[in-house]
Every structure is written in C-alpha cells, then in structure tokens.
Amino acid sequence: MDIKEIEKFLKFNQIKPSHHRLKIYEYLVKNKNHPTVDLIYKELVDEIPTLSKTTVYNTLNLFVEKGAVQLITIDESENRYDADMSIHGHFKCKHCGKVYDFPVKFSAMDMGGLQNFQVEENHIYLKGLCNECQIKKEV
Amino acid sequence: MDIKEIEKFLKFNQIKPSHHRLKIYEYLVKNKNHPTVDLIYKELVDEIPTLSKTTVYNTLNLFVEKGAVQLITIDESENRYDADMSIHGHFKCKHCGKVYDFPVKFSAMDMGGLQNFQVEENHIYLKGLCNECQIKKEV
DNA sequence: TAAATATATTGTAGTGATTACAAATCGAAA
DNA sequence: TTTCGATTTGTAATCACTACAATATATTTA
Ligand SMILES: [Mn+2]
Ligand SMILES: [Mn+2]
Ligand SMILES: [Zn+2]
Ligand SMILES: [Zn+2]
C-alpha cells in the first residue's frame, strides 16, 4: 500500500488525508505490530518533529470512529490499534509482550445462548508464552 | 455457593479468607454481572462502611494473581472482573453497556498460524446491540 | 492574489482509573 | 495480654487519555 493508495483509502472512509493522518495510517500498515499511542508517537516524532501526542490520540480516535482502524483492548492499561480490519485473533506473549495475529474460523463462534443479538465487533484475545520465549526458557 | 464453600475455595487458591475478601468474592459469585472496581465498592460499602476502594483493588489483584478470578478487558478504560473461570465469551451491548455471557465451542479456535504457542488465557469479546436494546429501537 | 472561513494541530491543564506507600488496625499465636 | 505478621486504610502519586482554547494550516470566496 503506497501513499497514493493510503490517501484513497482515507478519503473512502470520509477522512481528510492530512500529512499527519497519512503518516500515522502508513505507520500502522507498514508495521503490523499492534502499537500503543506512545509507540506510534515515539516512532514518528523523529520524522515529524512538530508532532504532538494529542494529534496521535485525535487521529486514532477519528480512524476508529470512521471504521478505518480497530481498537484492541488486549492490554489492561493501554489501548492498541490495528489497521487490519479483517476478523482475526490476537495472541499476546506474557513474557516478551509481542502481539501476534492468528486466523480465526469465525463460523464456529455461533453465540449459542444469545439469540437475536446484533454483533458489530469481534475480539479474540489469547495470552500465554510465544514460541520463541518458550525456547529461550528451555535453555 | 455459601460462605463456607467460598472460604474453602479461597483457601484452596492460597488466599487467606479475610472478611473483606469473602464479601468481595461472594459479590462476584452472586452477581454474575461483570463489575468494575467502582461498582463492587459502591455495592458493598453500605454493608461494610469501613471498606476502602484500595482494598477492592488489592483484593481483586490478589484474586487474579492466584487464578481465582479473571480480568476482563472488554472496556477500553475500565477493568472488569469475573468469578467464572470457565472458557466462555462476553458480549457487551454498546447501547445499555450490559455484559452478557455466552458459550464458546473452543475447539474451533485452533490458532492455525501459531504453532507451539502455549495458551494460558482465552478472551472472546463481542460488541453490538443486545436483544432488548434492538427491540426498544424498533419501536 | 488577498481576505475570510473552515479545519487540523498543538500545548496545557484536567480527569479518572490504578498504584505506591506508610500508618493504623486486626488477628492469630505465644 | 503481649507480640508479630498480615490486612486494611487514606493519601499522594502515576499514567493513559480527554477537554479546550490558542495557533497554524488549508480551503473558499471575493
Ligand atoms: Mn492484528
Ligand atoms: Mn462471564
Ligand atoms: Zn514471547
Ligand atoms: Zn443493550
């Protein structure tokens, strides 16, 4: 996804593509880490020295509101963001803190008990030890 | 689950069953709402006038640490707690805010992509409109 | 182009949930 | 009853996030 496509995508989602907005969305697309506001700010402030953390908050809230980005509440104290809007699961390693994506067969989640509930968002969060961290511990 | 059973349960999980701890755990078991710290405090402070909010925080952190209670991060700004440790899903209504339980066929979540990851916690959160709130809107 | 208007960004102060910590209280032994 | 460790409390601090007014930037109008 190059900058022209990002611009199109934002416009399509009723978001005026300002320079900061382009850069923040680009960051999310290029780094499929599931960053916090603080991380996004720290990573971009060198390239955009005038960037304010408030702008990062404002921009991400706008993206979520417009449905361009999803809010991930896998952490208990900090919100994370993901440009991948497809239904997929997240695994957070309790040791290294990394958040991994994994595919989800969604048909399986049939919500047996809840008839006539209208689902708008799906969040599937697992926590434990990632492959790499297990190997390190075994040594 | 009566008070004697609760005492046993806490002891089994290496938690000394003080009066406050018993009451807080009892609250979680009897009210299967998925309360925030603030709600638990407000509901119990009449019965236990000396109760401090810090104690509610301390106690819930202890419960989670000992594996007696699970932390639910379905909200983006407040933590919730659940005495039901079985694997089940949570649905939060965006309109009334209520958090419902629903059964989950866990076999379906096979984590295709992530080989050799050790899963310790499962969180399945859905958000949307609950049955009752849909009916109200249709009127 | 220049003035007028709208929109985006910034900085600072405020809020609200959570934690740190030391003092007070409680409770089980000795 | 005294002692000693654990629990509880109250207060201050922290940290993520928001409110808001001032400034800067972009867009429209004349
Ligand atoms: Mn993802
Ligand atoms: Mn539940
Ligand atoms: Zn890891
Ligand atoms: Zn509802």
CSV table of C-alpha atoms (C1' of nucleotides) and ligand atoms in Angstrom, one decimal:
chain,number,residue,atom,x,y,z
A,1,MET,CA,0.0,0.0,0.0
A,2,ASP,CA,1.7,3.2,-1.2
A,3,ILE,CA,1.0,6.7,-0.1
A,4,LYS,CA,-1.4,7.3,-3.0
A,5,GLU,CA,-3.5,4.2,-2.0
A,6,ILE,CA,-3.5,5.3,1.6
A,7,GLU,CA,-4.8,8.7,0.5
A,8,LYS,CA,-7.6,7.0,-1.4
A,9,PHE,CA,-8.4,4.7,1.5
A,10,LEU,CA,-8.7,7.5,3.9
A,11,LYS,CA,-10.9,9.5,1.6
A,12,PHE,CA,-13.1,6.5,1.0
A,13,ASN,CA,-13.6,6.4,4.8
A,14,GLN,CA,-14.6,10.0,5.0
A,15,ILE,CA,-11.2,11.0,6.5
A,16,LYS,CA,-9.4,14.1,5.0
A,17,PRO,CA,-5.9,12.9,4.3
A,18,SER,CA,-3.7,15.4,6.1
A,19,HIS,CA,0.0,14.8,6.2
A,20,HIS,CA,-0.1,13.6,9.8
A,21,ARG,CA,-3.0,11.3,9.2
A,22,LEU,CA,-1.3,9.8,6.2
A,23,LYS,CA,1.9,9.2,8.2
A,24,ILE,CA,0.0,7.6,11.1
A,25,TYR,CA,-2.0,5.3,8.9
A,26,GLU,CA,1.1,4.4,6.9
A,27,TYR,CA,2.8,3.5,10.2
A,28,LEU,CA,0.0,1.1,11.1
A,29,VAL,CA,0.0,-0.5,7.7
A,30,LYS,CA,3.8,-0.9,7.4
A,31,ASN,CA,4.4,-2.1,10.9
A,32,LYS,CA,1.9,-4.8,11.7
A,33,ASN,CA,2.9,-4.6,15.3
A,34,HIS,CA,-0.2,-3.5,17.3
A,35,PRO,CA,1.2,-0.3,18.7
A,36,THR,CA,0.1,1.9,21.5
A,37,VAL,CA,-0.3,5.7,21.1
A,38,ASP,CA,3.0,6.1,22.9
A,39,LEU,CA,4.9,3.9,20.5
A,40,ILE,CA,3.4,5.5,17.4
A,41,TYR,CA,4.3,8.9,18.7
A,42,LYS,CA,7.9,7.9,19.6
A,43,GLU,CA,8.4,6.2,16.2
A,44,LEU,CA,7.1,9.2,14.2
A,45,VAL,CA,8.4,12.2,16.1
A,46,ASP,CA,11.9,12.0,14.6
A,47,GLU,CA,10.5,12.2,11.1
A,48,ILE,CA,7.8,14.8,12.1
A,49,PRO,CA,9.4,16.8,14.8
A,50,THR,CA,6.3,19.1,15.3
A,51,LEU,CA,4.1,16.1,16.0
A,52,SER,CA,2.0,16.3,19.2
A,53,LYS,CA,0.8,13.3,21.1
A,54,THR,CA,-2.6,14.8,21.2
A,55,THR,CA,-2.7,14.6,17.4
A,56,VAL,CA,-1.9,10.9,17.6
A,57,TYR,CA,-4.8,10.4,20.1
A,58,ASN,CA,-7.1,12.6,17.9
A,59,THR,CA,-6.2,10.8,14.7
A,60,LEU,CA,-6.6,7.3,16.1
A,61,ASN,CA,-10.0,8.2,17.6
A,62,LEU,CA,-11.0,9.5,14.3
A,63,PHE,CA,-9.8,6.4,12.5
A,64,VAL,CA,-11.7,4.1,14.9
A,65,GLU,CA,-14.8,6.2,14.6
A,66,LYS,CA,-14.8,6.1,10.9
A,67,GLY,CA,-14.1,2.3,10.9
A,68,ALA,CA,-10.7,2.6,9.2
A,69,VAL,CA,-8.8,1.1,12.2
A,70,GLN,CA,-9.7,-1.2,15.0
A,71,LEU,CA,-9.1,-0.6,18.7
A,72,ILE,CA,-7.6,-3.6,20.6
A,73,THR,CA,-8.1,-3.9,24.3
A,74,ILE,CA,-5.9,-6.9,25.0
A,75,ASP,CA,-3.9,-4.9,27.5
A,76,GLU,CA,-5.3,-3.9,30.8
A,77,SER,CA,-3.9,-0.4,30.9
A,78,GLU,CA,-3.1,0.8,27.4
A,79,ASN,CA,-5.1,0.7,24.1
A,80,ARG,CA,-3.6,-0.7,20.9
A,81,TYR,CA,-4.5,-0.1,17.3
A,82,ASP,CA,-4.6,-2.3,14.2
A,83,ALA,CA,-5.1,-1.3,10.6
A,84,ASP,CA,-6.1,-4.9,9.7
A,85,MET,CA,-9.9,-4.8,9.9
A,86,SER,CA,-10.5,-8.4,9.0
A,87,ILE,CA,-11.7,-10.8,11.7
A,88,HIS,CA,-8.6,-12.4,13.2
A,89,GLY,CA,-7.3,-13.3,16.6
A,90,HIS,CA,-4.5,-11.7,18.7
A,91,PHE,CA,-2.1,-13.6,20.9
A,92,LYS,CA,-0.1,-11.6,23.5
A,93,CYS,CA,3.0,-13.2,24.9
A,94,LYS,CA,3.2,-12.6,28.6
A,95,HIS,CA,6.9,-12.7,28.5
A,96,CYS,CA,8.1,-10.5,25.6
A,97,GLY,CA,4.8,-8.6,25.2
A,98,LYS,CA,4.6,-9.1,21.5
A,99,VAL,CA,1.1,-9.3,20.0
A,100,TYR,CA,0.8,-11.9,17.2
A,101,ASP,CA,-2.0,-12.3,14.6
A,102,PHE,CA,-3.7,-15.6,14.0
A,103,PRO,CA,-6.6,-16.7,11.8
A,104,VAL,CA,-10.0,-17.4,13.2
A,105,LYS,CA,-12.6,-19.7,11.9
A,106,PHE,CA,-15.5,-17.5,12.8
A,107,SER,CA,-18.3,-19.8,11.8
A,108,ALA,CA,-17.5,-21.7,15.0
A,109,MET,CA,-18.5,-18.8,17.3
A,110,ASP,CA,-22.2,-19.3,17.0
A,111,MET,CA,-23.2,-17.5,20.2
A,112,GLY,CA,-25.5,-20.3,21.2
A,113,GLY,CA,-27.0,-18.6,24.2
A,114,LEU,CA,-27.6,-15.2,22.7
A,115,GLN,CA,-30.5,-15.2,20.2
A,116,ASN,CA,-31.1,-12.0,18.2
A,117,PHE,CA,-28.0,-10.2,19.3
A,118,GLN,CA,-26.5,-8.0,16.6
A,119,VAL,CA,-22.8,-8.3,16.5
A,120,GLU,CA,-20.7,-5.4,15.3
A,121,GLU,CA,-17.2,-6.2,16.6
A,122,ASN,CA,-15.3,-9.4,17.2
A,123,HIS,CA,-12.3,-9.5,19.5
A,124,ILE,CA,-10.4,-12.8,20.2
A,125,TYR,CA,-7.5,-12.4,22.6
A,126,LEU,CA,-5.3,-15.2,23.8
A,127,LYS,CA,-2.4,-14.8,26.2
A,128,GLY,CA,0.5,-17.1,27.1
A,129,LEU,CA,4.0,-17.8,26.0
A,130,CYS,CA,5.1,-17.4,22.4
A,131,ASN,CA,7.2,-19.9,20.6
A,132,GLU,CA,10.4,-18.0,20.9
A,133,CYS,CA,10.0,-17.3,24.6
A,134,GLN,CA,9.4,-21.0,25.3
A,135,ILE,CA,12.5,-22.0,23.6
A,136,LYS,CA,14.6,-19.4,25.5
A,137,LYS,CA,13.2,-20.7,28.8
A,138,GLU,CA,14.0,-24.3,28.0
A,139,VAL,CA,17.7,-23.5,27.5
B,1,MET,CA,-22.1,-21.3,46.9
B,2,ASP,CA,-22.5,-20.4,50.5
B,3,ILE,CA,-20.0,-18.6,52.7
B,4,LYS,CA,-18.4,-21.9,53.9
B,5,GLU,CA,-17.7,-23.0,50.4
B,6,ILE,CA,-16.3,-19.6,49.5
B,7,GLU,CA,-13.9,-19.9,52.4
B,8,LYS,CA,-12.8,-23.3,51.2
B,9,PHE,CA,-12.4,-22.1,47.6
B,10,LEU,CA,-10.2,-19.1,48.7
B,11,LYS,CA,-8.1,-21.3,50.9
B,12,PHE,CA,-7.7,-23.8,48.0
B,13,ASN,CA,-6.3,-20.9,45.9
B,14,GLN,CA,-3.8,-19.9,48.6
B,15,ILE,CA,-5.9,-16.8,49.6
B,16,LYS,CA,-6.4,-16.2,53.3
B,17,PRO,CA,-10.1,-15.7,53.7
B,18,SER,CA,-10.5,-12.4,55.5
B,19,HIS,CA,-13.9,-10.9,56.0
B,20,HIS,CA,-13.5,-8.4,53.1
B,21,ARG,CA,-12.1,-11.0,50.8
B,22,LEU,CA,-15.0,-13.3,51.5
B,23,LYS,CA,-17.5,-10.5,50.8
B,24,ILE,CA,-15.9,-9.4,47.6
B,25,TYR,CA,-15.7,-12.9,46.2
B,26,GLU,CA,-19.3,-13.5,47.3
B,27,TYR,CA,-20.3,-10.4,45.5
B,28,LEU,CA,-18.8,-11.7,42.3
B,29,VAL,CA,-20.4,-15.1,42.6
B,30,LYS,CA,-23.8,-13.9,43.5
B,31,ASN,CA,-24.0,-11.1,40.9
B,32,LYS,CA,-22.9,-12.5,37.6
B,33,ASN,CA,-22.7,-9.0,36.2
B,34,HIS,CA,-19.1,-8.3,35.3
B,35,PRO,CA,-18.4,-5.5,37.6
B,36,THR,CA,-15.8,-2.8,37.7
B,37,VAL,CA,-13.9,-1.9,40.9
B,38,ASP,CA,-16.1,1.1,41.4
B,39,LEU,CA,-19.3,-0.9,41.2
B,40,ILE,CA,-18.1,-3.5,43.6
B,41,TYR,CA,-17.1,-0.8,46.0
B,42,LYS,CA,-20.4,1.1,45.7
B,43,GLU,CA,-22.4,-2.1,46.2
B,44,LEU,CA,-20.5,-3.2,49.3
B,45,VAL,CA,-19.8,0.0,51.1
B,46,ASP,CA,-23.2,0.1,52.7
B,47,GLU,CA,-22.8,-3.3,54.2
B,48,ILE,CA,-19.2,-2.7,55.1
B,49,PRO,CA,-18.9,1.0,55.9
B,50,THR,CA,-15.2,0.9,56.6
B,51,LEU,CA,-14.4,-0.5,53.2
B,52,SER,CA,-11.7,1.3,51.2
B,53,LYS,CA,-11.5,1.3,47.5
B,54,THR,CA,-7.9,0.4,47.7
B,55,THR,CA,-8.9,-2.8,49.4
B,56,VAL,CA,-11.1,-3.6,46.5
B,57,TYR,CA,-8.2,-3.1,44.1
B,58,ASN,CA,-5.8,-5.0,46.3
B,59,THR,CA,-8.2,-7.9,46.7
B,60,LEU,CA,-9.1,-8.2,43.0
B,61,ASN,CA,-5.4,-8.1,42.0
B,62,LEU,CA,-4.7,-10.9,44.5
B,63,PHE,CA,-7.6,-12.9,43.2
B,64,VAL,CA,-6.4,-12.6,39.6
B,65,GLU,CA,-2.8,-13.3,40.6
B,66,LYS,CA,-3.9,-16.5,42.4
B,67,GLY,CA,-6.1,-17.6,39.5
B,68,ALA,CA,-9.4,-17.4,41.4
B,69,VAL,CA,-11.0,-14.7,39.3
B,70,GLN,CA,-10.4,-13.5,35.7
B,71,LEU,CA,-9.8,-10.0,34.5
B,72,ILE,CA,-11.9,-8.9,31.6
B,73,THR,CA,-10.6,-6.1,29.3
B,74,ILE,CA,-13.6,-5.7,27.1
B,75,ASP,CA,-13.8,-2.0,28.1
B,76,GLU,CA,-11.3,0.5,26.8
B,77,SER,CA,-11.0,2.4,30.1
B,78,GLU,CA,-12.0,0.3,33.0
B,79,ASN,CA,-11.3,-3.3,34.0
B,80,ARG,CA,-14.0,-5.8,34.9
B,81,TYR,CA,-13.9,-9.0,36.9
B,82,ASP,CA,-15.5,-12.4,36.6
B,83,ALA,CA,-15.6,-15.2,39.1
B,84,ASP,CA,-16.5,-17.7,36.3
B,85,MET,CA,-13.2,-19.1,35.3
B,86,SER,CA,-14.6,-21.4,32.6
B,87,ILE,CA,-13.9,-20.6,29.0
B,88,HIS,CA,-16.8,-18.5,27.8
B,89,GLY,CA,-17.4,-15.5,25.7
B,90,HIS,CA,-18.6,-12.0,26.6
B,91,PHE,CA,-20.9,-9.8,24.7
B,92,LYS,CA,-21.1,-6.1,25.5
B,93,CYS,CA,-24.0,-4.1,24.4
B,94,LYS,CA,-22.9,-0.7,23.0
B,95,HIS,CA,-26.3,0.8,24.0
B,96,CYS,CA,-27.0,-0.3,27.5
B,97,GLY,CA,-23.5,-1.4,28.5
B,98,LYS,CA,-24.5,-4.7,29.9
B,99,VAL,CA,-22.0,-7.6,29.5
B,100,TYR,CA,-23.6,-11.0,28.7
B,101,ASP,CA,-22.0,-14.4,28.9
B,102,PHE,CA,-22.3,-16.9,26.0
B,103,PRO,CA,-20.9,-20.4,25.4
B,104,VAL,CA,-17.9,-20.9,23.2
B,105,LYS,CA,-17.0,-24.0,21.2
B,106,PHE,CA,-13.4,-23.7,21.9
B,107,SER,CA,-12.2,-26.4,19.6
B,108,ALA,CA,-12.9,-24.1,16.7
B,109,MET,CA,-10.2,-21.7,17.7
B,110,ASP,CA,-7.3,-23.8,16.5
B,111,MET,CA,-4.7,-21.0,16.2
B,112,GLY,CA,-3.8,-22.2,12.7
B,113,GLY,CA,-0.9,-19.8,12.3
B,114,LEU,CA,0.7,-20.1,15.7
B,115,GLN,CA,2.5,-23.4,16.1
B,116,ASN,CA,3.9,-24.2,19.6
B,117,PHE,CA,2.4,-21.3,21.3
B,118,GLN,CA,1.4,-22.0,24.9
B,119,VAL,CA,-2.1,-20.6,25.6
B,120,GLU,CA,-2.8,-19.6,29.2
B,121,GLU,CA,-5.8,-17.3,28.8
B,122,ASN,CA,-8.7,-17.1,26.4
B,123,HIS,CA,-10.8,-14.0,25.9
B,124,ILE,CA,-13.6,-13.7,23.4
B,125,TYR,CA,-15.3,-10.4,23.3
B,126,LEU,CA,-18.2,-9.4,21.0
B,127,LYS,CA,-19.8,-6.0,20.9
B,128,GLY,CA,-23.0,-4.8,19.3
B,129,LEU,CA,-26.7,-4.4,20.2
B,130,CYS,CA,-28.4,-6.7,22.7
B,131,ASN,CA,-31.8,-8.2,22.0
B,132,GLU,CA,-33.6,-5.9,24.4
B,133,CYS,CA,-32.0,-2.7,23.0
B,134,GLN,CA,-32.8,-3.7,19.4
B,135,ILE,CA,-36.5,-4.2,20.3
B,136,LYS,CA,-36.6,-0.8,22.0
B,137,LYS,CA,-35.0,0.9,18.9
B,138,GLU,CA,-37.5,-0.7,16.6
B,139,VAL,CA,-40.5,0.8,18.4
C,1,DT,C1',-4.0,37.5,-5.0
C,2,DA,C1',-5.8,38.6,-0.5
C,3,DA,C1',-9.2,38.3,2.9
C,4,DA,C1',-12.4,35.2,5.1
C,5,DT,C1',-13.6,30.9,6.7
C,6,DA,C1',-13.1,26.2,8.0
C,7,DT,C1',-10.2,22.5,9.5
C,8,DA,C1',-6.1,20.4,11.7
C,9,DT,C1',-2.6,20.7,15.1
C,10,DT,C1',-0.6,22.0,19.3
C,11,DG,C1',0.2,22.7,24.4
C,12,DT,C1',-1.5,22.8,28.7
C,13,DA,C1',-4.5,21.7,32.2
C,14,DG,C1',-7.8,18.4,33.8
C,15,DT,C1',-10.0,13.8,34.7
C,16,DG,C1',-10.4,9.2,36.1
C,17,DA,C1',-8.6,4.6,36.9
C,18,DT,C1',-5.0,2.5,39.1
C,19,DT,C1',-0.8,2.0,42.2
C,20,DA,C1',2.7,3.2,45.9
C,21,DC,C1',3.4,3.7,50.4
C,22,DA,C1',3.3,4.5,55.2
C,23,DA,C1',0.3,4.5,59.1
C,24,DA,C1',-3.3,2.2,61.6
C,25,DT,C1',-5.9,-1.9,62.6
C,26,DC,C1',-6.7,-6.6,63.1
C,27,DG,C1',-6.0,-11.5,64.4
C,28,DA,C1',-3.6,-15.5,65.4
C,29,DA,C1',-0.3,-17.3,68.3
C,30,DA,C1',2.9,-17.2,72.4
D,1,DT,C1',-2.1,-9.8,77.4
D,2,DT,C1',1.7,-9.1,74.5
D,3,DT,C1',3.8,-9.8,70.2
D,4,DC,C1',4.2,-10.1,65.4
D,5,DG,C1',2.8,-10.6,60.9
D,6,DA,C1',-0.9,-9.8,57.7
D,7,DT,C1',-4.7,-6.9,56.2
D,8,DT,C1',-6.8,-2.6,55.6
D,9,DT,C1',-6.9,2.3,55.2
D,10,DG,C1',-6.1,7.1,53.5
D,11,DT,C1',-3.5,10.0,50.9
D,12,DA,C1',-0.5,11.2,47.4
D,13,DA,C1',1.4,9.9,43.0
D,14,DT,C1',1.3,8.0,38.4
D,15,DC,C1',-0.3,7.2,33.9
D,16,DA,C1',-3.3,7.0,29.9
D,17,DC,C1',-6.5,9.7,28.0
D,18,DT,C1',-9.5,13.9,27.2
D,19,DA,C1',-11.1,18.9,27.1
D,20,DC,C1',-10.3,23.1,25.5
D,21,DA,C1',-8.6,27.3,23.9
D,22,DA,C1',-4.9,29.2,21.0
D,23,DT,C1',-2.3,28.7,16.9
D,24,DA,C1',-1.2,27.2,12.4
D,25,DT,C1',-2.6,25.4,8.1
D,26,DA,C1',-5.7,24.6,4.2
D,27,DT,C1',-9.7,25.9,1.5
D,28,DT,C1',-13.1,29.0,-0.2
D,29,DT,C1',-14.7,33.4,-1.5
D,30,DA,C1',-14.3,38.0,-3.3
E,1,MN,MN,-4.0,-7.8,14.2
E,2,MN,MN,-18.5,-14.1,32.3
E,3,ZN,ZN,7.3,-14.0,23.8
E,4,ZN,ZN,-28.4,-3.4,25.4
